[in-house]
Amino acid sequence: DDAILIRVLKQQKDLGNTSGAGWKQQVWHAVAAALSTSEASKGAPKTAAKCSDHWSNVSLKKNFMDVHALRTASGFGWDDGRKLVTASESIWQDKIARMPQAKQWKTTPFPLYDDIDYLVHSVVATG
């Protein structure tokens, strides 16, 4: 579902359907429609409101911001092939002690990073 949502958001951004720092309401209807017609979509039917919430509040943008913060932090790097944040064990331990939510990104790839970066570039303050 995340990949479908991101694909539709990229299409909508290319069409100019953004509004300030967000998305026009019609975008969320397009996302919900794409998910409802996709055989790859899982779970309950998606509404425009649920799609918007998933993007903004639940995981995608938040996860992007966490990964971006790690990726750009001193001592960290990025394995583009594996889409994984990299650092030495001591750097990871220090960061996890100060930012417990970072622990998941030590071993969890974030394959949608580049696509979400395209979507939020110049919209979300990342630094």
mmCIF file of C-alpha atoms in Angstrom:
data_model
loop_
_atom_site.group_PDB
_atom_site.id
_atom_site.type_symbol
_atom_site.label_atom_id
_atom_site.label_comp_id
_atom_site.label_asym_id
_atom_site.label_seq_id
_atom_site.Cartn_x
_atom_site.Cartn_y
_atom_site.Cartn_z
ATOM 1 C CA ASP A 1 0.000 0.000 0.000
ATOM 2 C CA ASP A 2 2.837 2.393 0.816
ATOM 3 C CA ALA A 3 4.419 1.993 -2.616
ATOM 4 C CA ILE A 4 1.070 2.662 -4.315
ATOM 5 C CA LEU A 5 0.453 5.716 -2.133
ATOM 6 C CA ILE A 6 3.916 7.088 -2.939
ATOM 7 C CA ARG A 7 3.526 6.391 -6.672
ATOM 8 C CA VAL A 8 0.253 8.333 -6.784
ATOM 9 C CA LEU A 9 1.680 11.203 -4.724
ATOM 10 C CA LYS A 10 4.605 11.482 -7.144
ATOM 11 C CA GLN A 11 2.187 11.609 -10.076
ATOM 12 C CA GLN A 12 0.097 14.240 -8.303
ATOM 13 C CA LYS A 13 3.148 16.345 -7.459
ATOM 14 C CA ASP A 14 4.196 16.245 -11.110
ATOM 15 C CA LEU A 15 0.689 17.453 -12.016
ATOM 16 C CA GLY A 16 1.077 20.380 -9.603
ATOM 17 C CA ASN A 17 -1.529 19.202 -7.118
ATOM 18 C CA THR A 18 0.235 20.469 -4.030
ATOM 19 C CA SER A 19 -1.021 23.245 -1.816
ATOM 20 C CA GLY A 20 1.523 25.197 0.181
ATOM 21 C CA ALA A 21 3.202 22.662 2.430
ATOM 22 C CA GLY A 22 0.631 19.961 1.762
ATOM 23 C CA TRP A 23 -1.601 18.287 -0.760
ATOM 24 C CA LYS A 24 -4.860 19.350 -2.322
ATOM 25 C CA GLN A 25 -7.838 17.315 -1.108
ATOM 26 C CA GLN A 26 -8.324 15.779 -4.562
ATOM 27 C CA VAL A 27 -4.935 14.086 -4.178
ATOM 28 C CA TRP A 28 -6.147 11.959 -1.267
ATOM 29 C CA HIS A 29 -9.198 10.903 -3.255
ATOM 30 C CA ALA A 30 -6.879 9.847 -6.106
ATOM 31 C CA VAL A 31 -4.733 7.846 -3.666
ATOM 32 C CA ALA A 32 -7.783 6.136 -2.149
ATOM 33 C CA ALA A 33 -9.112 5.325 -5.629
ATOM 34 C CA ALA A 34 -5.779 3.835 -6.711
ATOM 35 C CA LEU A 35 -5.646 1.698 -3.587
ATOM 36 C CA SER A 36 -9.234 0.521 -3.997
ATOM 37 C CA THR A 37 -8.579 -0.699 -7.544
ATOM 38 C CA SER A 38 -5.209 -2.298 -6.839
ATOM 39 C CA GLU A 39 -4.997 -6.036 -6.343
ATOM 40 C CA ALA A 40 -1.824 -5.405 -4.350
ATOM 41 C CA SER A 41 -3.646 -3.308 -1.723
ATOM 42 C CA LYS A 42 -4.050 -5.030 1.629
ATOM 43 C CA GLY A 43 -6.477 -4.662 4.507
ATOM 44 C CA ALA A 44 -9.647 -2.660 4.813
ATOM 45 C CA PRO A 45 -10.757 -0.201 2.121
ATOM 46 C CA LYS A 46 -8.849 3.073 2.295
ATOM 47 C CA THR A 47 -10.548 6.456 2.528
ATOM 48 C CA ALA A 48 -9.030 9.769 1.505
ATOM 49 C CA ALA A 49 -8.811 10.742 5.192
ATOM 50 C CA LYS A 50 -7.044 7.491 6.145
ATOM 51 C CA CYS A 51 -4.554 7.911 3.297
ATOM 52 C CA SER A 52 -3.788 11.477 4.352
ATOM 53 C CA ASP A 53 -3.387 10.431 7.983
ATOM 54 C CA HIS A 54 -1.090 7.540 7.064
ATOM 55 C CA TRP A 55 1.127 9.905 5.086
ATOM 56 C CA SER A 56 1.204 12.738 7.612
ATOM 57 C CA ASN A 57 0.816 11.275 11.065
ATOM 58 C CA VAL A 58 1.154 7.521 11.160
ATOM 59 C CA SER A 59 4.362 6.479 9.505
ATOM 60 C CA LEU A 60 5.607 7.533 6.108
ATOM 61 C CA LYS A 61 6.630 11.148 6.617
ATOM 62 C CA LYS A 62 7.634 10.517 10.243
ATOM 63 C CA ASN A 63 9.805 7.560 9.262
ATOM 64 C CA PHE A 64 11.356 9.609 6.483
ATOM 65 C CA MET A 65 12.201 12.395 8.924
ATOM 66 C CA ASP A 66 13.776 9.915 11.384
ATOM 67 C CA VAL A 67 15.849 8.253 8.654
ATOM 68 C CA HIS A 68 16.821 11.627 7.186
ATOM 69 C CA ALA A 69 17.970 12.847 10.611
ATOM 70 C CA LEU A 70 20.155 9.757 11.000
ATOM 71 C CA ARG A 71 21.438 9.784 7.441
ATOM 72 C CA THR A 72 22.616 13.382 7.745
ATOM 73 C CA ALA A 73 23.974 13.107 11.304
ATOM 74 C CA SER A 74 27.706 13.181 11.909
ATOM 75 C CA GLY A 75 29.221 9.706 11.716
ATOM 76 C CA PHE A 76 26.352 8.183 9.747
ATOM 77 C CA GLY A 77 26.188 7.155 6.129
ATOM 78 C CA TRP A 78 23.824 5.524 3.669
ATOM 79 C CA ASP A 79 24.050 2.245 1.791
ATOM 80 C CA ASP A 80 22.129 3.105 -1.372
ATOM 81 C CA GLY A 81 22.032 -0.498 -2.537
ATOM 82 C CA ARG A 82 20.393 -1.730 0.649
ATOM 83 C CA LYS A 83 18.600 1.583 1.408
ATOM 84 C CA LEU A 84 19.979 1.366 4.925
ATOM 85 C CA VAL A 85 21.494 3.871 7.354
ATOM 86 C CA THR A 86 25.061 2.903 8.261
ATOM 87 C CA ALA A 87 27.420 3.740 11.123
ATOM 88 C CA SER A 88 29.937 2.102 13.406
ATOM 89 C CA GLU A 89 28.603 0.201 16.404
ATOM 90 C CA SER A 90 29.778 2.910 18.830
ATOM 91 C CA ILE A 91 28.024 5.641 16.834
ATOM 92 C CA TRP A 92 24.813 3.589 16.798
ATOM 93 C CA GLN A 93 24.933 2.916 20.542
ATOM 94 C CA ASP A 94 25.470 6.590 21.332
ATOM 95 C CA LYS A 95 22.627 7.673 19.028
ATOM 96 C CA ILE A 96 20.206 5.025 20.343
ATOM 97 C CA ALA A 97 20.920 6.148 23.919
ATOM 98 C CA ARG A 98 19.848 9.687 22.942
ATOM 99 C CA MET A 99 17.206 8.793 20.353
ATOM 100 C CA PRO A 100 15.634 5.388 21.155
ATOM 101 C CA GLN A 101 13.482 5.391 18.001
ATOM 102 C CA ALA A 102 16.717 5.217 15.977
ATOM 103 C CA LYS A 103 17.215 1.580 16.972
ATOM 104 C CA GLN A 104 14.869 0.207 14.318
ATOM 105 C CA TRP A 105 16.822 1.931 11.542
ATOM 106 C CA LYS A 106 20.035 0.114 12.442
ATOM 107 C CA THR A 107 18.766 -3.011 10.673
ATOM 108 C CA THR A 108 15.600 -1.920 8.858
ATOM 109 C CA PRO A 109 15.942 -0.648 5.292
ATOM 110 C CA PHE A 110 13.838 2.282 4.117
ATOM 111 C CA PRO A 111 13.374 1.618 0.389
ATOM 112 C CA LEU A 112 10.991 4.554 -0.116
ATOM 113 C CA TYR A 113 13.536 7.146 1.064
ATOM 114 C CA ASP A 114 14.390 8.611 -2.351
ATOM 115 C CA ASP A 115 10.759 8.770 -3.449
ATOM 116 C CA ILE A 116 9.651 10.492 -0.244
ATOM 117 C CA ASP A 117 12.625 12.847 -0.450
ATOM 118 C CA TYR A 118 11.348 13.872 -3.893
ATOM 119 C CA LEU A 119 7.881 14.469 -2.433
ATOM 120 C CA VAL A 120 8.971 16.571 0.532
ATOM 121 C CA HIS A 121 11.939 18.356 -1.067
ATOM 122 C CA SER A 122 11.488 22.089 -0.469
ATOM 123 C CA VAL A 123 8.277 21.430 1.484
ATOM 124 C CA VAL A 124 9.491 20.018 4.812
ATOM 125 C CA ALA A 125 12.298 21.611 6.791
ATOM 126 C CA THR A 126 14.794 18.771 7.168
ATOM 127 C CA GLY A 127 17.838 20.440 8.652
#
